Amino acid sequence: MEKRRLLISYAHPDDESFGLGAAIPMWNDDGVEVFLICATNGDVGHVPEHLRGKYATVAELRLSELACARQYLNFKDVFMLGYRDSGMLGSETASHPDCLAYRWQHQPERVVADVLKVMRQVKPQVVITFNRYGGYGHPDHIAIQRATARAFERLREEAEQSASYAPQRLYYAAYPKISLRMRIWKARLKGQDPRRMGINQDVDTLKSLNHIEPVHARIPIAAYLDIWEKASRCHASQGGGRMTRTSRLLRRALNRKQGFTRVYPAPLRDRVDEDDLFANVVLNEDG
């Protein structure tokens, strides 16, 4: 029987672990071949003082952390697109000509072509990427989301003309609404502005909440929370190792299931109607 194949299209080393670190090992155990696009090398991510100097560049450090996480997530393959990390919108790094956000602005078809190349090679039946706001508005998240959605549509259109391979389902990974609300509540309790969160105070948590999209699928991940924590801890430079006993208990209580927004085929109503992203997938040699 044809293998079930799933492609995750994300922007940075750490997105895969922080976002889907419990879902990926669940799919592994279910016999799904899971592939990853990592569009950038994480070049401009903030690095804590105690981790500096161990690698020649930030990118080398971030890629070493991804290599660590792969031990737990067991991807069938990882495709590095090699773009430079853009940093947040408005930063100097976002105007670098090699960064993903700049390339998406000025050469979008090149980015789409890179994603298309991977999709044609892997032939996934199911594709997952960020929501349209990129989770929290990161320009690299938005760029790879747009490129992935466009590549998905392009392959569907081509298949109508030539009966060639076409991916069957497109999902956006959903951020838990209750977790965002708790983060906002906690910030306000501490006297912080929820519109200016993160190390550089450039993350608007209220805007992230307002851009959450409907959830149509929830898959059980409770049995894989330990692996999620281990994969996340690999990304120590991005805060993956910082977790208190209270935050761990809350994470385990609030993240028993992983939500997804189904983009294609479009749902008739905005309600949860799936617990398996492959439930209606047709397995054949053309994907």
Coordinates of C-alpha atoms in Angstrom, one line a residue:
M1 CA 0.0 0.0 0.0
E2 CA 1.1 3.5 -0.7
K3 CA 2.7 5.3 2.2
R4 CA 1.0 8.2 3.9
R5 CA 3.2 11.3 3.6
L6 CA 2.9 14.6 5.5
L7 CA 4.9 17.7 4.8
I8 CA 5.4 20.5 7.4
S9 CA 6.4 23.8 5.9
Y10 CA 7.9 26.1 8.5
A11 CA 10.4 29.0 8.7
H12 CA 13.0 28.5 11.5
P13 CA 14.8 25.8 13.4
D14 CA 12.6 25.5 16.6
D15 CA 9.2 26.0 14.8
E16 CA 8.9 22.3 14.3
S17 CA 9.5 21.4 18.0
F18 CA 7.6 24.2 19.7
G19 CA 4.6 23.9 17.4
L20 CA 4.2 20.2 16.5
G21 CA 6.6 18.4 18.9
A22 CA 4.0 16.1 20.2
A23 CA 2.0 15.6 16.9
I24 CA 5.1 14.5 14.9
P25 CA 6.0 11.5 17.0
M26 CA 2.3 10.5 17.1
W27 CA 2.3 10.5 13.3
N28 CA 5.6 8.5 13.4
D29 CA 4.0 5.8 15.5
D30 CA 1.0 5.8 13.2
G31 CA 3.2 4.9 10.2
V32 CA 3.1 8.3 8.5
E33 CA 6.3 9.5 6.8
V34 CA 6.8 13.1 8.1
F35 CA 8.9 15.6 6.1
L36 CA 10.0 19.1 7.1
I37 CA 10.8 22.2 5.2
C38 CA 12.9 24.6 7.3
A39 CA 13.1 27.8 5.2
T40 CA 15.8 29.7 7.1
N41 CA 18.8 28.9 9.2
G42 CA 17.7 31.0 12.2
D43 CA 20.6 33.4 11.6
V44 CA 19.4 36.3 13.7
G45 CA 17.7 34.6 16.6
H46 CA 18.6 36.0 20.1
V47 CA 21.2 33.8 21.9
P48 CA 21.6 34.0 25.7
E49 CA 25.0 35.0 27.0
H50 CA 25.9 31.6 28.4
L51 CA 25.5 30.0 24.9
R52 CA 27.5 32.5 23.0
G53 CA 30.9 31.6 21.7
K54 CA 30.2 27.9 21.4
Y55 CA 29.6 28.1 17.6
A56 CA 31.1 30.4 15.0
T57 CA 27.6 31.8 14.0
V58 CA 24.1 31.9 15.4
A59 CA 23.0 29.8 12.4
E60 CA 25.4 27.0 13.3
L61 CA 24.0 27.0 16.8
R62 CA 20.4 27.0 15.6
L63 CA 21.1 24.2 13.2
S64 CA 22.8 22.1 15.8
E65 CA 19.7 22.5 17.9
L66 CA 17.6 21.3 15.0
A67 CA 19.8 18.3 14.7
C68 CA 19.2 17.6 18.4
A69 CA 15.5 17.8 17.9
R70 CA 15.5 15.5 14.9
Q71 CA 16.7 12.7 17.3
Y72 CA 13.2 12.8 18.9
L73 CA 11.1 13.8 16.0
N74 CA 12.4 11.2 13.4
F75 CA 11.6 13.1 10.2
K76 CA 11.9 11.0 7.1
D77 CA 13.8 14.0 5.7
V78 CA 14.4 17.7 6.3
F79 CA 14.7 20.2 3.4
M80 CA 16.7 23.3 4.2
L81 CA 15.9 26.2 1.8
G82 CA 18.8 28.2 3.1
Y83 CA 17.2 31.7 3.3
R84 CA 18.5 34.1 5.9
D85 CA 16.4 34.7 9.0
S86 CA 14.6 38.0 8.7
G87 CA 13.9 38.8 12.3
M88 CA 10.7 40.7 13.2
L89 CA 9.0 43.2 10.9
G90 CA 10.6 46.6 11.0
S91 CA 14.0 45.4 12.1
E92 CA 17.1 46.1 10.1
T93 CA 17.7 42.4 9.4
A94 CA 14.3 42.2 7.6
S95 CA 15.7 44.3 4.8
H96 CA 18.7 42.1 4.1
P97 CA 18.5 40.9 0.4
D98 CA 19.1 37.3 1.4
C99 CA 16.4 37.0 4.1
L100 CA 13.2 35.2 3.5
A101 CA 10.8 38.1 4.0
Y102 CA 12.8 40.3 1.5
R103 CA 12.9 37.5 -1.1
W104 CA 9.1 37.0 -0.6
Q105 CA 8.5 40.7 -1.2
H106 CA 10.8 41.0 -4.2
Q107 CA 11.0 37.4 -5.7
P108 CA 7.9 35.5 -4.5
E109 CA 8.0 33.1 -7.4
R110 CA 11.5 31.9 -6.4
V111 CA 10.3 31.0 -2.9
V112 CA 7.2 29.3 -4.4
A113 CA 9.5 27.3 -6.7
D114 CA 11.6 26.2 -3.8
V115 CA 8.5 24.8 -2.1
L116 CA 7.2 23.3 -5.3
K117 CA 10.5 21.4 -5.8
V118 CA 10.2 19.8 -2.4
M119 CA 6.5 19.0 -2.8
R120 CA 7.0 17.4 -6.2
Q121 CA 9.8 15.2 -4.7
V122 CA 8.0 14.2 -1.5
K123 CA 4.5 14.0 -2.9
P124 CA 2.8 14.5 0.4
Q125 CA -1.0 13.9 0.6
V126 CA -1.2 16.3 3.6
V127 CA 0.5 19.7 4.0
I128 CA 0.7 21.8 7.1
T129 CA 2.0 25.3 7.5
F130 CA 1.3 28.4 9.7
N131 CA -1.9 30.3 9.7
R132 CA -2.2 33.5 7.6
Y133 CA -0.9 35.7 10.4
G134 CA 2.1 33.4 10.8
G135 CA 1.2 32.6 14.4
Y136 CA 2.5 35.8 15.9
G137 CA 3.1 38.0 12.9
H138 CA 6.7 36.9 12.1
P139 CA 7.4 38.0 8.5
D140 CA 9.2 34.7 7.8
H141 CA 6.2 32.7 9.0
I142 CA 3.9 34.7 6.8
A143 CA 6.3 34.3 3.8
I144 CA 6.5 30.5 4.0
Q145 CA 2.8 30.3 4.7
R146 CA 2.0 32.2 1.6
A147 CA 4.5 30.4 -0.6
T148 CA 3.3 27.0 0.7
A149 CA -0.4 27.8 0.0
R150 CA 0.5 29.1 -3.4
A151 CA 2.5 26.0 -4.2
F152 CA -0.4 23.8 -3.0
E153 CA -2.8 25.7 -5.3
R154 CA -0.4 25.5 -8.2
L155 CA -0.1 21.7 -8.0
R156 CA -3.9 21.3 -7.7
E157 CA -4.4 23.5 -10.8
E158 CA -1.7 21.5 -12.8
A159 CA -3.4 18.2 -11.8
E160 CA -6.7 19.4 -13.3
Q161 CA -4.9 19.9 -16.6
S162 CA -2.6 16.8 -16.7
A163 CA -3.8 14.3 -14.1
S164 CA -0.4 14.7 -12.4
Y165 CA 0.3 14.6 -8.7
A166 CA -1.6 16.9 -6.4
P167 CA -1.6 17.2 -2.6
Q168 CA -5.0 16.4 -1.1
R169 CA -5.3 18.4 2.1
L170 CA -3.9 21.7 3.4
Y171 CA -4.0 22.6 7.1
Y172 CA -2.8 25.5 9.2
A173 CA -1.5 24.6 12.6
A174 CA -3.7 26.2 15.2
Y175 CA -2.4 28.0 18.3
P176 CA -4.4 27.2 21.4
K177 CA -6.6 30.2 22.2
I178 CA -6.7 29.5 25.9
S179 CA -2.9 29.5 26.1
L180 CA -2.8 32.9 24.5
R181 CA -5.5 34.3 26.8
M182 CA -3.6 33.0 29.8
R183 CA -0.4 34.6 28.5
I184 CA -2.2 38.0 28.1
W185 CA -3.7 37.6 31.6
K186 CA -0.3 36.8 33.1
A187 CA 1.3 39.8 31.4
R188 CA -1.3 42.2 32.6
L189 CA -1.0 40.7 36.1
K190 CA 2.7 41.6 36.0
G191 CA 2.1 45.1 34.7
Q192 CA 3.4 44.2 31.2
D193 CA 1.9 45.4 27.9
P194 CA 0.5 42.3 26.0
R195 CA 1.1 44.2 22.8
R196 CA 4.8 44.4 23.5
M197 CA 5.9 40.9 24.5
G198 CA 9.0 38.9 23.8
I199 CA 12.7 39.6 24.3
N200 CA 12.6 42.6 22.0
Q201 CA 9.1 43.6 22.9
D202 CA 8.0 43.2 19.3
V203 CA 5.3 40.5 19.7
D204 CA 1.7 41.7 19.9
T205 CA -0.1 38.9 21.7
L206 CA -3.5 40.6 21.4
K207 CA -3.1 40.7 17.6
S208 CA -2.1 37.1 17.6
L209 CA -5.3 36.2 19.5
N210 CA -7.4 38.3 17.1
H211 CA -5.9 36.4 14.1
I212 CA -6.6 32.9 15.4
E213 CA -8.6 30.9 12.8
P214 CA -11.3 28.3 13.3
V215 CA -10.3 24.8 14.3
H216 CA -11.7 21.9 12.2
A217 CA -9.5 19.0 13.4
R218 CA -8.1 18.0 16.8
I219 CA -5.8 15.1 17.1
P220 CA -4.8 13.4 20.4
I221 CA -1.2 14.1 21.5
A222 CA -1.4 13.5 25.3
A223 CA 0.8 10.4 25.0
Y224 CA 3.6 12.4 23.4
L225 CA 4.1 15.3 25.7
D226 CA 7.4 14.0 27.1
I227 CA 8.8 13.8 23.6
W228 CA 7.5 17.3 22.9
E229 CA 9.4 18.6 26.0
K230 CA 12.6 16.8 25.0
A231 CA 12.5 18.2 21.4
S232 CA 11.8 21.7 22.7
R233 CA 14.6 21.5 25.2
C234 CA 17.0 21.0 22.2
H235 CA 16.3 24.6 21.2
A236 CA 17.8 26.1 24.4
S237 CA 18.9 29.3 22.7
Q238 CA 15.2 30.1 22.0
G239 CA 14.0 29.4 25.5
G240 CA 13.2 25.7 25.0
G241 CA 14.9 24.8 28.3
R242 CA 13.0 27.3 30.4
M243 CA 10.0 25.6 31.9
T244 CA 8.8 25.8 35.5
R245 CA 6.9 23.1 37.3
T246 CA 3.8 25.2 37.0
S247 CA 4.2 25.9 33.3
R248 CA 4.8 22.2 32.7
L249 CA 1.7 21.2 34.5
L250 CA -0.4 23.8 32.6
R251 CA 1.1 22.7 29.3
R252 CA 0.1 19.1 30.0
A253 CA -3.4 20.1 31.1
L254 CA -4.1 22.5 28.2
N255 CA -2.4 20.6 25.3
R256 CA -4.0 17.2 25.3
K257 CA -5.0 17.7 21.7
Q258 CA -3.5 19.5 18.7
G259 CA -5.8 21.7 16.7
F260 CA -5.7 22.4 12.9
T261 CA -7.5 24.7 10.5
R262 CA -8.6 22.9 7.4
V263 CA -8.0 25.1 4.3
Y264 CA -8.5 22.5 1.6
P265 CA -10.9 21.0 1.1
A266 CA -12.7 23.9 2.6
P267 CA -15.1 23.0 5.5
L268 CA -18.8 23.6 5.1
R269 CA -19.0 24.9 8.7
D270 CA -16.5 26.1 11.2
R271 CA -16.6 23.2 13.7
V272 CA -14.4 20.3 14.7
D273 CA -15.2 17.4 12.5
E274 CA -11.9 15.5 12.3
D275 CA -9.5 13.6 14.6
D276 CA -7.3 12.2 11.9
L277 CA -5.8 14.4 9.1
F278 CA -5.6 11.4 6.8
A279 CA -9.1 10.2 7.4
N280 CA -10.3 10.9 3.8
V281 CA -7.1 10.7 2.0
V282 CA -6.8 8.5 -1.1
L283 CA -3.6 6.5 -1.3
N284 CA -2.2 5.9 -4.7
E285 CA 1.0 6.3 -6.7
D286 CA 0.1 9.9 -7.7
G287 CA -0.3 11.1 -4.0

